[in-house]
Coordinates of N, CA and C in Angstrom, one line a residue:
M418 N -1.6 16.5 -13.6 CA -1.4 15.4 -12.6 C -1.1 14.1 -13.3
S419 N -0.3 13.3 -12.6 CA 0.0 12.0 -13.1 C -0.3 10.9 -12.0
L420 N -0.6 9.7 -12.5 CA -1.0 8.6 -11.7 C 0.2 7.6 -11.6
T421 N 0.5 7.2 -10.4 CA 1.5 6.2 -10.2 C 0.9 5.0 -9.4
S422 N 1.0 3.8 -9.9 CA 0.4 2.7 -9.2 C 1.4 2.0 -8.3
Y423 N 0.9 1.5 -7.2 CA 1.7 0.8 -6.2 C 0.9 -0.4 -5.7
H424 N 1.5 -1.2 -4.9 CA 0.7 -2.1 -4.0 C 1.6 -2.2 -2.7
D425 N 1.9 -1.1 -2.1 CA 2.8 -1.0 -0.9 C 2.0 -1.2 0.4
P426 N 2.5 -2.1 1.3 CA 1.8 -2.1 2.6 C 2.1 -0.8 3.3
I427 N 1.1 -0.4 4.1 CA 1.2 0.9 4.8 C 0.6 0.7 6.2
S428 N 1.0 1.5 7.1 CA 0.3 1.6 8.4 C -0.7 2.7 8.4
V429 N -1.9 2.4 8.9 CA -3.0 3.4 8.9 C -3.5 3.6 10.3
L430 N -3.8 4.9 10.6 CA -4.6 5.3 11.7 C -6.0 5.5 11.2
A431 N -6.9 4.7 11.8 CA -8.3 4.7 11.2 C -9.3 4.8 12.4
S432 N -10.4 5.4 12.0 CA -11.5 5.5 12.9 C -12.6 4.4 12.6
F433 N -13.0 3.7 13.6 CA -14.0 2.7 13.4 C -15.2 3.1 14.3
R434 N -16.3 3.5 13.6 CA -17.5 4.0 14.3 C -18.7 3.6 13.5
G435 N -19.7 3.2 14.2 CA -21.0 2.8 13.6 C -20.9 1.8 12.5
G436 N -20.0 0.8 12.7 CA -19.8 -0.2 11.7 C -19.1 0.2 10.4
E437 N -18.5 1.4 10.5 CA -17.8 1.9 9.3 C -16.3 2.3 9.7
V438 N -15.4 2.1 8.7 CA -14.0 2.5 8.9 C -13.7 3.7 8.1
K439 N -12.8 4.6 8.6 CA -12.4 5.8 7.9 C -11.0 6.0 8.2
P440 N -10.1 6.1 7.1 CA -8.7 6.4 7.4 C -8.5 7.8 7.8
V441 N -7.7 8.0 8.8 CA -7.4 9.4 9.3 C -6.0 9.9 8.9
A442 N -5.0 8.9 8.9 CA -3.6 9.2 8.6 C -3.0 7.9 8.2
F443 N -1.9 8.0 7.4 CA -1.1 6.8 7.1 C 0.4 7.1 7.0
K444 N 1.2 6.1 7.1 CA 2.6 6.2 7.0 C 3.0 5.5 5.7
W445 N 3.7 6.2 4.9 CA 4.2 5.7 3.6 C 5.4 6.5 3.2
G446 N 6.5 5.8 2.7 CA 7.7 6.4 2.2 C 8.4 7.2 3.3
G447 N 8.3 6.7 4.5 CA 9.0 7.3 5.6 C 8.4 8.6 6.1
R448 N 7.2 8.8 5.7 CA 6.5 10.1 6.0 C 5.1 9.8 6.5
D449 N 4.6 10.7 7.3 CA 3.2 10.6 7.8 C 2.3 11.5 6.9
W450 N 1.2 10.9 6.4 CA 0.3 11.6 5.5 C -1.0 11.8 6.3
H451 N -1.6 13.0 6.3 CA -2.9 13.2 7.0 C -4.0 13.3 6.0
V452 N -5.0 12.5 6.2 CA -6.2 12.5 5.3 C -7.0 13.7 5.6
K453 N -7.2 14.6 4.7 CA -8.1 15.8 4.9 C -9.5 15.5 4.4
Q454 N -9.6 14.6 3.4 CA -11.0 14.3 2.9 C -11.0 12.9 2.3
V455 N -12.1 12.2 2.6 CA -12.4 10.9 2.0 C -13.4 11.2 0.8
N456 N -12.9 11.0 -0.4 CA -13.7 11.4 -1.6 C -14.6 10.4 -2.1
L457 N -14.2 9.1 -1.9 CA -15.0 8.0 -2.5 C -14.7 6.7 -1.8
V458 N -15.7 5.9 -1.5 CA -15.5 4.6 -0.9 C -16.1 3.5 -1.8
S459 N -15.4 2.5 -2.1 CA -16.0 1.4 -2.9 C -15.5 0.0 -2.4
A460 N -16.1 -1.0 -2.8 CA -15.7 -2.4 -2.3 C -15.8 -3.4 -3.4
S461 N -15.0 -4.5 -3.2 CA -15.0 -5.6 -4.1 C -14.7 -6.8 -3.2
R462 N -14.7 -8.0 -3.8 CA -14.4 -9.2 -3.1 C -13.2 -9.9 -3.8
D463 N -12.4 -10.6 -2.9 CA -11.3 -11.4 -3.4 C -11.4 -12.7 -2.6
G464 N -12.2 -13.7 -3.1 CA -12.5 -14.9 -2.2 C -13.4 -14.5 -1.1
R465 N -12.9 -14.8 0.1 CA -13.7 -14.5 1.4 C -13.4 -13.0 1.8
A466 N -12.3 -12.5 1.3 CA -12.0 -11.1 1.8 C -12.8 -10.0 1.1
K467 N -13.3 -9.1 1.9 CA -13.9 -7.9 1.3 C -12.8 -6.9 1.2
L468 N -12.6 -6.3 0.1 CA -11.6 -5.2 -0.1 C -12.3 -3.9 -0.2
I469 N -12.0 -3.0 0.7 CA -12.6 -1.7 0.7 C -11.6 -0.7 0.2
Y470 N -11.9 0.1 -0.8 CA -11.1 1.1 -1.4 C -11.5 2.5 -1.0
F471 N -10.5 3.3 -0.6 CA -10.8 4.7 -0.1 C -10.0 5.6 -1.0
S472 N -10.7 6.5 -1.7 CA -10.0 7.5 -2.5 C -10.0 8.7 -1.5
V473 N -8.7 9.1 -1.1 CA -8.6 10.2 -0.1 C -7.6 11.2 -0.6
S474 N -7.6 12.4 0.0 CA -6.7 13.4 -0.4 C -6.2 14.2 0.8
D475 N -5.0 14.8 0.6 CA -4.5 15.7 1.6 C -4.6 17.1 0.9
E476 N -3.8 18.0 1.2 CA -3.9 19.3 0.6 C -3.4 19.4 -0.8
A477 N -2.6 18.4 -1.2 CA -1.9 18.5 -2.5 C -2.0 17.3 -3.4
N478 N -2.3 16.1 -2.8 CA -2.2 14.8 -3.4 C -3.5 14.0 -3.2
A479 N -3.7 13.1 -4.1 CA -4.8 12.1 -4.0 C -4.3 10.7 -3.9
F480 N -4.9 9.9 -3.1 CA -4.4 8.5 -2.9 C -5.5 7.5 -2.9
K481 N -5.2 6.3 -3.3 CA -6.2 5.2 -3.3 C -5.7 4.2 -2.3
L482 N -6.4 4.0 -1.2 CA -6.0 3.0 -0.2 C -6.9 1.8 -0.2
Q483 N -6.3 0.7 0.1 CA -7.1 -0.6 0.1 C -7.0 -1.2 1.5
F484 N -8.2 -1.6 2.1 CA -8.3 -2.3 3.3 C -8.8 -3.7 3.1
N485 N -8.1 -4.7 3.5 CA -8.5 -6.1 3.4 C -9.2 -6.5 4.7
S486 N -10.5 -6.7 4.7 CA -11.2 -7.0 5.9 C -10.9 -8.4 6.5
E487 N -10.3 -9.3 5.7 CA -10.0 -10.6 6.1 C -8.6 -10.6 6.9
T488 N -7.7 -10.0 6.3 CA -6.3 -9.9 6.9 C -6.1 -8.7 7.8
L489 N -7.0 -7.7 7.7 CA -6.9 -6.4 8.4 C -5.6 -5.7 8.0
E490 N -5.2 -5.9 6.7 CA -4.0 -5.2 6.2 C -4.4 -4.0 5.3
W491 N -3.6 -3.0 5.3 CA -3.8 -1.8 4.4 C -2.7 -1.8 3.3
A492 N -3.1 -1.3 2.2 CA -2.1 -1.1 1.1 C -2.4 0.3 0.4
L493 N -1.3 0.9 -0.1 CA -1.4 2.1 -0.9 C -1.4 1.5 -2.4
E494 N -2.5 1.9 -3.1 CA -2.7 1.4 -4.5 C -2.3 2.4 -5.5
E495 N -2.6 3.6 -5.3 CA -2.4 4.7 -6.3 C -2.1 6.0 -5.7
V496 N -1.3 6.8 -6.4 CA -1.1 8.2 -6.0 C -1.2 9.1 -7.2
W497 N -2.0 10.1 -7.0 CA -2.1 11.2 -8.0 C -1.3 12.4 -7.5
H498 N -0.4 12.8 -8.3 CA 0.5 13.9 -7.9 C 0.9 14.8 -9.0
D499 N 1.4 16.0 -8.7 CA 1.9 16.9 -9.8 C 3.2 16.4 -10.4

């Protein structure tokens, strides 16, 4: 597998429940990607903004998504692929 880094804005369908956010699907590269599993969640700060990172996977690829709690924007940070 190889890692490719990005910082592409993406559109995300997410579930907000019990004070937590969970990505369900996202649009990137003209394609819809469905999240099968959330593997890891971590967070950091950038000034006032809390950045939440989600390591997610579908059936064949792994992705690192970033959610900015200040701007409510999502970005695709990394893709692991064959």
